[in-house]
mmCIF file of C-alpha atoms in Angstrom:
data_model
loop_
_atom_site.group_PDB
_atom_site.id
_atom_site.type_symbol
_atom_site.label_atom_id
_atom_site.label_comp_id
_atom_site.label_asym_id
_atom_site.label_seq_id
_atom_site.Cartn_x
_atom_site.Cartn_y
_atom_site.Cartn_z
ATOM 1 C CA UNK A 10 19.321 -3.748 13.544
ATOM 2 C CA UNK A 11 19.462 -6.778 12.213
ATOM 3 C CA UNK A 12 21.688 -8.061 9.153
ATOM 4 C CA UNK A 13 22.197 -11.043 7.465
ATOM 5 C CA UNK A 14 25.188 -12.369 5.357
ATOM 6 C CA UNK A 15 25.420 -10.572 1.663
ATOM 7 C CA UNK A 16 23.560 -8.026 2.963
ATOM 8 C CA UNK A 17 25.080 -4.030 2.663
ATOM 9 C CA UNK A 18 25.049 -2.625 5.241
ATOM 10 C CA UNK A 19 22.405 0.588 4.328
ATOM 11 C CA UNK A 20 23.327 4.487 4.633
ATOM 12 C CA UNK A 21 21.234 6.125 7.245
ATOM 13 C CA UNK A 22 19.602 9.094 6.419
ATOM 14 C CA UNK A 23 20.144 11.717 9.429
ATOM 15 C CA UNK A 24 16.926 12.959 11.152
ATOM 16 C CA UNK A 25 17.114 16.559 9.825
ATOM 17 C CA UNK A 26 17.547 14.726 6.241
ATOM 18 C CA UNK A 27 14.581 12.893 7.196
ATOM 19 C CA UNK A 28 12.678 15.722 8.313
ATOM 20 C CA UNK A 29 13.434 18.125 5.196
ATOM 21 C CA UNK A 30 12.233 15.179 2.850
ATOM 22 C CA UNK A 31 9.083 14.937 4.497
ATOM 23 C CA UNK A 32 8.469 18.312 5.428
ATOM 24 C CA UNK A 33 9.333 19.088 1.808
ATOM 25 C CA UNK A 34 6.237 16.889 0.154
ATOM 26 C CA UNK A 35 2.460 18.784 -0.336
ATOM 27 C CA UNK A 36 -0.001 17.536 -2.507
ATOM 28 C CA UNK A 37 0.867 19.776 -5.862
ATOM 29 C CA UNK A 38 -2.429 19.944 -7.751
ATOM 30 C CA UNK A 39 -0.678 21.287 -11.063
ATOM 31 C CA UNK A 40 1.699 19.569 -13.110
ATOM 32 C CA UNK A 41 4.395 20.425 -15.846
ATOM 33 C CA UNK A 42 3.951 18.284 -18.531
ATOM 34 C CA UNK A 43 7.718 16.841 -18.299
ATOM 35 C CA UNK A 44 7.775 12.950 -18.477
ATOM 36 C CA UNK A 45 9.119 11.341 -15.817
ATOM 37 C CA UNK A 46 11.691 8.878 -16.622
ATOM 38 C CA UNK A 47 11.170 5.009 -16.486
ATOM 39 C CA UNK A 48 14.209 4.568 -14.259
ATOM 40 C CA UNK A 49 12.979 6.635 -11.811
ATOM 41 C CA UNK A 50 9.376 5.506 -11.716
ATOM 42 C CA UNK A 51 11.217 1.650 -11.155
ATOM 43 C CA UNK A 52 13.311 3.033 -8.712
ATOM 44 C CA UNK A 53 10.534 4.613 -6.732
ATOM 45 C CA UNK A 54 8.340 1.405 -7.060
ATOM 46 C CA UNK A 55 11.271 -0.540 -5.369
ATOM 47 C CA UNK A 56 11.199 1.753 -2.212
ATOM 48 C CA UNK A 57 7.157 1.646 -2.221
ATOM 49 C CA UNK A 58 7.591 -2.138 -1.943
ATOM 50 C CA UNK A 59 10.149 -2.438 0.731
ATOM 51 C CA UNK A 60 7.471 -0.802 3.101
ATOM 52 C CA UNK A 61 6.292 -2.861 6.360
ATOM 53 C CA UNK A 62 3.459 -5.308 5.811
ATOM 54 C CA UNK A 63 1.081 -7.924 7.085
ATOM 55 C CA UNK A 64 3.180 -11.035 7.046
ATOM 56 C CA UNK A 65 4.892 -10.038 4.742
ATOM 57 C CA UNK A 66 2.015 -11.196 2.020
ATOM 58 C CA UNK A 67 2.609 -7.830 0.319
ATOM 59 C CA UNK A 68 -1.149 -7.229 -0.840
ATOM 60 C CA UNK A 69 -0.648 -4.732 -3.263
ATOM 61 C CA UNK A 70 -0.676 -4.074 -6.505
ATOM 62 C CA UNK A 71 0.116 -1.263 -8.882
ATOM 63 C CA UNK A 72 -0.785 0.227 -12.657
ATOM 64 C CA UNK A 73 1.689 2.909 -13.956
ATOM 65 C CA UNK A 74 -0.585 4.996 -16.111
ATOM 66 C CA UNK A 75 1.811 6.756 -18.949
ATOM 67 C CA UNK A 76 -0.169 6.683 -22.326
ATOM 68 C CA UNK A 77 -2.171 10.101 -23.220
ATOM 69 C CA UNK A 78 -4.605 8.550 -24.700
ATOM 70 C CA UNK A 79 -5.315 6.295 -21.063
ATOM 71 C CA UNK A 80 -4.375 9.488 -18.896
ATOM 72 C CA UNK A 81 -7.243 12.132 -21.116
ATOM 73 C CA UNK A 82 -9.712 8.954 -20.434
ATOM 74 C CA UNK A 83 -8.780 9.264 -16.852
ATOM 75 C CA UNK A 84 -8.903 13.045 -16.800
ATOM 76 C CA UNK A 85 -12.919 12.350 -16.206
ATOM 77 C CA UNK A 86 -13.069 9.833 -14.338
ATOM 78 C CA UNK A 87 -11.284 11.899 -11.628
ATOM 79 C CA UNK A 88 -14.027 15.015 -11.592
ATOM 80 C CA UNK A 89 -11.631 16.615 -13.972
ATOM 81 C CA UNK A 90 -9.848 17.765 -11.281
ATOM 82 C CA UNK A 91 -6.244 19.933 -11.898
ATOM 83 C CA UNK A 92 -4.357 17.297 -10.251
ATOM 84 C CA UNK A 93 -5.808 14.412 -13.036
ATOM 85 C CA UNK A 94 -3.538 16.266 -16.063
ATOM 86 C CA UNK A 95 -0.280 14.852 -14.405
ATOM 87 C CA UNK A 96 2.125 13.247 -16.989
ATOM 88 C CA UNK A 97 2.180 10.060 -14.797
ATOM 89 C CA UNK A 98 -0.767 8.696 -12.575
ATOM 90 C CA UNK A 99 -0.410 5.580 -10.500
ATOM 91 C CA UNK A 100 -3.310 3.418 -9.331
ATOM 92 C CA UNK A 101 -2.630 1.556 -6.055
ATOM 93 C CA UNK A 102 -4.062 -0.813 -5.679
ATOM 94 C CA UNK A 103 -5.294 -3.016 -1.821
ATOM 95 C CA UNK A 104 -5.208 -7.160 -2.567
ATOM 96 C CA UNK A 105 -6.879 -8.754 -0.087
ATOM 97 C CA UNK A 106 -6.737 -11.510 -3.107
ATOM 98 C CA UNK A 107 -3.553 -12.198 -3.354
ATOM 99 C CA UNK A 108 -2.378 -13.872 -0.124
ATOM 100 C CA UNK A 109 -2.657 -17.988 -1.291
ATOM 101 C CA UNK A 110 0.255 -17.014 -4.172
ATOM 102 C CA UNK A 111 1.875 -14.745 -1.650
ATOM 103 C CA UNK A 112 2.390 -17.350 0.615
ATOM 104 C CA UNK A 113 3.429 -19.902 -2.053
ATOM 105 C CA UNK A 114 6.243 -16.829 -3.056
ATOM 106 C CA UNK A 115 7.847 -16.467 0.361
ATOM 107 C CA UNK A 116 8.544 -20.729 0.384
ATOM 108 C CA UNK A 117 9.715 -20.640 -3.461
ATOM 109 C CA UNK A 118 11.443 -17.029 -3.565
ATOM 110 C CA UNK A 119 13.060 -17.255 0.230
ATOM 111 C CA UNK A 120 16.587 -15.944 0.065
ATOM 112 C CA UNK A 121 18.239 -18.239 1.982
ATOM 113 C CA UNK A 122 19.754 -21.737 0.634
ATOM 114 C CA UNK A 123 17.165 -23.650 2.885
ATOM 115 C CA UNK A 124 13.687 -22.577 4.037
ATOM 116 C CA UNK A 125 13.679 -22.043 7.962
ATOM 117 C CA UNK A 126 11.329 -25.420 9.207
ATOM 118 C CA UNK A 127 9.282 -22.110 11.320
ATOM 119 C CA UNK A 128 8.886 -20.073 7.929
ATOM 120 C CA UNK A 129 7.794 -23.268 5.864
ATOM 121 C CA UNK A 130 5.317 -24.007 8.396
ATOM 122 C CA UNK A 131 3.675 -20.852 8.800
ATOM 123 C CA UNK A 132 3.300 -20.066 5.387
ATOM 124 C CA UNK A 133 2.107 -23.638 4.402
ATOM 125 C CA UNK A 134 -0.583 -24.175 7.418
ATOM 126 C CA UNK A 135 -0.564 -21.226 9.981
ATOM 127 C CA UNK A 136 -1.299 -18.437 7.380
ATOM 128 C CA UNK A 137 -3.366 -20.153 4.975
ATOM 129 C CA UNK A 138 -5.721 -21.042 7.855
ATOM 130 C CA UNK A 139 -5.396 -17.537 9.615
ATOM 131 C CA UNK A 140 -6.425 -15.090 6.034
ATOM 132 C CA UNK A 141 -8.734 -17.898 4.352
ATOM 133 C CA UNK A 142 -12.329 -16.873 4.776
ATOM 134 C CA UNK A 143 -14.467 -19.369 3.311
ATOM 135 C CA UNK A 144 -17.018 -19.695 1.163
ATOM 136 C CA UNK A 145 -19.205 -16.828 1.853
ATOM 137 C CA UNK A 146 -17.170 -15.955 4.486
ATOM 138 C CA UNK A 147 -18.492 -19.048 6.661
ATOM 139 C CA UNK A 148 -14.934 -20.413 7.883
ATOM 140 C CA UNK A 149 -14.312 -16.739 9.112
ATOM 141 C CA UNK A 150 -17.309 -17.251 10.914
ATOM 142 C CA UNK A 151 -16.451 -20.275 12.647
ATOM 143 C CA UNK A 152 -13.114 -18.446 13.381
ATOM 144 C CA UNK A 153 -14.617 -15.712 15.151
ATOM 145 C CA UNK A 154 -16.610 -18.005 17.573
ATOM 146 C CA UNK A 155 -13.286 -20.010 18.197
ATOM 147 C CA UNK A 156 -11.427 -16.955 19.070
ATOM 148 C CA UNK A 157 -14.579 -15.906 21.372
ATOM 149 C CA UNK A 158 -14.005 -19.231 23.250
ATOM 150 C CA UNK A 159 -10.214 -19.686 22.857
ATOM 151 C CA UNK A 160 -9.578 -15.801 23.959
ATOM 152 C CA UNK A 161 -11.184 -16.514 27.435
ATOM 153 C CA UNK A 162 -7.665 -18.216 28.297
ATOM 154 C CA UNK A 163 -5.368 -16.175 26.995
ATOM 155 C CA UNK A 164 -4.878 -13.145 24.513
ATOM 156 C CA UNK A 165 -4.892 -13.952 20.732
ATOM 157 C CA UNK A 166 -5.221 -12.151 17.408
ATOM 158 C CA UNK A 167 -8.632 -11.786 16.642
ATOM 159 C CA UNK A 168 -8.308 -10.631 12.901
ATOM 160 C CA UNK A 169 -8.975 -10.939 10.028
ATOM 161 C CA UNK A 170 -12.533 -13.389 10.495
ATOM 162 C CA UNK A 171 -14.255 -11.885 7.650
ATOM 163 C CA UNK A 172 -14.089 -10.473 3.842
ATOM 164 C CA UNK A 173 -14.522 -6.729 5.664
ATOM 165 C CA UNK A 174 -11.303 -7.611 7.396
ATOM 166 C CA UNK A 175 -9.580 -8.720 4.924
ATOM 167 C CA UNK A 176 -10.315 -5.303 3.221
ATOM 168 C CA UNK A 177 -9.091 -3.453 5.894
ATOM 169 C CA UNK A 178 -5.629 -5.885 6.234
ATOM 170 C CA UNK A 179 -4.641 -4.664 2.682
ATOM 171 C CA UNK A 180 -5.204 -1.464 2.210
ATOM 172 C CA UNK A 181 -3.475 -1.248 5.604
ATOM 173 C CA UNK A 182 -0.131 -2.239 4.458
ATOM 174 C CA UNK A 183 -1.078 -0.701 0.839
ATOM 175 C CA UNK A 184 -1.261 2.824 2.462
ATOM 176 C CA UNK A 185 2.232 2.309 4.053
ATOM 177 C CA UNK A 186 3.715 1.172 0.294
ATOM 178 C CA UNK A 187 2.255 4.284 -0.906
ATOM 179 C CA UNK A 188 3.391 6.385 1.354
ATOM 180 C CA UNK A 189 6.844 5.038 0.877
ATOM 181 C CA UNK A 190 6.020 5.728 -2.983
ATOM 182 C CA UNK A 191 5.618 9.676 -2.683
ATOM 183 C CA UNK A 192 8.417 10.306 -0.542
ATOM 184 C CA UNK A 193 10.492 8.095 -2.895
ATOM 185 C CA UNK A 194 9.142 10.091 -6.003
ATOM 186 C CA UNK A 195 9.767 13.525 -3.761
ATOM 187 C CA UNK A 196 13.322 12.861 -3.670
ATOM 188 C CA UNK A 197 14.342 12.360 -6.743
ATOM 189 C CA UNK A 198 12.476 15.896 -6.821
ATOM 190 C CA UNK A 199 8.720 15.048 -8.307
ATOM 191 C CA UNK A 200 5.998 16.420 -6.477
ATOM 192 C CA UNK A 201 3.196 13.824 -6.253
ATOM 193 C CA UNK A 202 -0.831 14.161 -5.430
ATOM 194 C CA UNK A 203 -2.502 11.260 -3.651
ATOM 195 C CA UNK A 204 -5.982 11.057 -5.528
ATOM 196 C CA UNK A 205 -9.602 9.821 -3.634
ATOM 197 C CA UNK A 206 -11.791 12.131 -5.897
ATOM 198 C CA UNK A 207 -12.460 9.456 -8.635
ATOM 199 C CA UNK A 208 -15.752 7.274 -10.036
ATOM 200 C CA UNK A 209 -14.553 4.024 -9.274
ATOM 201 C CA UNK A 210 -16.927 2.149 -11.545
ATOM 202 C CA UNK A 211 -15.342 3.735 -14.760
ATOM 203 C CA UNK A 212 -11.876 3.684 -12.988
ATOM 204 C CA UNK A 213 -12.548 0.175 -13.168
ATOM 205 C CA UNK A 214 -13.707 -0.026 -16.427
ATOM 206 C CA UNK A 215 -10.810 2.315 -17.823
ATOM 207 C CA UNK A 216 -8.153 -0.076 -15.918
ATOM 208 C CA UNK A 217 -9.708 -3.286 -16.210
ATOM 209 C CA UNK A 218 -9.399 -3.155 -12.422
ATOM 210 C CA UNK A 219 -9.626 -6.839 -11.332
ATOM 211 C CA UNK A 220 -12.766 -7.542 -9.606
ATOM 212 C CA UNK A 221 -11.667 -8.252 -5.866
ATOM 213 C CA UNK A 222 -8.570 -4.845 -6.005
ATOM 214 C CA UNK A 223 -9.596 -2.174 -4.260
ATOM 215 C CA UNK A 224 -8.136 1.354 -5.367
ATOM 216 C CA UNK A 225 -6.910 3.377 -2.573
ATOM 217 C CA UNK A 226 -5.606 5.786 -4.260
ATOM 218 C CA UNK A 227 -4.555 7.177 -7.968
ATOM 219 C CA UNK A 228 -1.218 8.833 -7.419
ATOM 220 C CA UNK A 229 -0.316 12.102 -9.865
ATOM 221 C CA UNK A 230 3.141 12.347 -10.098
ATOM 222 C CA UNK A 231 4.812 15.163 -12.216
ATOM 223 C CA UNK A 232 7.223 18.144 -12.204
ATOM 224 C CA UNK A 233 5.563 20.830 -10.046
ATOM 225 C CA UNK A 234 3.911 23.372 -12.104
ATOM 226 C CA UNK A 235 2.914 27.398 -11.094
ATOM 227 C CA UNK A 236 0.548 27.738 -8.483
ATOM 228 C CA UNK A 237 0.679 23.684 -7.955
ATOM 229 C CA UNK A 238 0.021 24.030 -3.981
ATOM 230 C CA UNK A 239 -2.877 25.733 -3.334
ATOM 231 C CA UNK A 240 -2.988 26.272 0.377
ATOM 232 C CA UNK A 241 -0.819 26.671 3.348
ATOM 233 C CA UNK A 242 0.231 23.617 4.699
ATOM 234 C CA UNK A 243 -2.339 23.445 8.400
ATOM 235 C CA UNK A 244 -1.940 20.430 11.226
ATOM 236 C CA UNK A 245 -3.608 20.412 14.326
ATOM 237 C CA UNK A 246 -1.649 20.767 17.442
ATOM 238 C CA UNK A 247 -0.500 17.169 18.784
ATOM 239 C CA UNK A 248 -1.398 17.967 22.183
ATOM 240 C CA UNK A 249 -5.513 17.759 20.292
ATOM 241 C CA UNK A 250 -4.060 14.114 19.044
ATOM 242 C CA UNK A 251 -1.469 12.406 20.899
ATOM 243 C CA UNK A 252 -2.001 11.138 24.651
ATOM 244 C CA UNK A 253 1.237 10.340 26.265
ATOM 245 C CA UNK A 254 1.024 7.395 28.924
#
């Protein structure tokens, strides 16, 4: 592992700590109506953000949803499913539109005295060129047909070369941030409920979503209530999944 000066040195949770933390989270479809505090919502949000991503661009984003007036206007918007009356809901959010700033943060926010000459670089000409699509997408097409000819040589990352792939980079590393975010919220001992069942045209409207986020997600977070799992938990067998070379 590597550490760098200033740095703690972090505890390490044991696997059977790990394993009754994750083994421990369902999706809970009913909710007490307890608050959950601010400190703890921050303090989860820090762990969702420390997850692995692309470059590290980070392309996410996040809305923390506490106001009952904005939650009851939710409520609908989610087919009025159990899960929707959670005191705190979460949209996370995929940015596939955020990567020009990002890469302007990691030269201006790098915590180091001095910017590395190989991080400056990449973040001021390698990565711009590698996520930037284009007008209508047309540089990504010219990348693709460069990587056609250029990958006869030699092996080379072929993606992202369009707007679809760009969609697909972020929610990527969104869906690792999130699930960071319920096992952070799970042990500080909230139960959570990852949400696709919404109409994302009034999400949007109810959120003043911008335009090129894409919602993976609305996250109920709450105090588990009675009856708040409805099922026993069922996984198929690995040996139907996994192939071991």
């Amino acid at each position: 592992m590597t550490s760098f000066p200033n740095e703690p040195t972090p505890a390490m949770a044991s696997p059977a700590e790990l394993r009754a933390l994750i083994e421990s989270r369902r999706a809970v479809r009913r909710f007490t109506p307890e608050p959950v505090p601010d400190a703890v919502i921050r303090d989860c949000l820090e762990l969702a953000v420390l997850a692995p991503n692309s470059c590290n661009l980070q392309p996410w984003s996040f809305q923390v949803i506490r106001d009952p007036a904005l939650l009851a206007q939710l409520h609908p918007v989610c087919m009025s499913q159990n899960a929707a009356r959670a005191p705190l809901i979460i949209a996370v959010l995929a940015r596939p539109d955020t990567w020009r700033q990002a890469c302007r943060n990691v030269i201006e926010q790098w915590p180091e005295a001095e910017v590395p000459a190989r991080i400056r670089r990449f973040y001021s000409k390698t990565a711009p060129f590698q996520y930037n699509q284009g007008p209508l997408g047309l540089l990504g097409l010219f990348k693709r047909q460069l990587v056609r000819l250029m990958a006869l040589r030699k092996p080379l990352m072929r993606k992202p070369n369009s707007k679809a792939d760009m969609r697909l980079w972020a929610v990527k590393s969104t869906a690792l941030a999130a699930q960071n975010l319920m096992l952070a919220f799970q042990s500080h001992g909230y139960a959570t409920c990852p949400m696709e069942g919404f109409d994302e045209v009034r999400l949007r409207r109810v959120l003043d979503i911008p335009r090129q986020a894409i919602p993976i997600m609305l996250l109920a977070v709450g105090r588990q209530g009675e009856k708040g799992v409805y099922n026993p938990r069922l996984r198929f067998p690995l040996e139907q999944q996994v192939t071991w070379r």
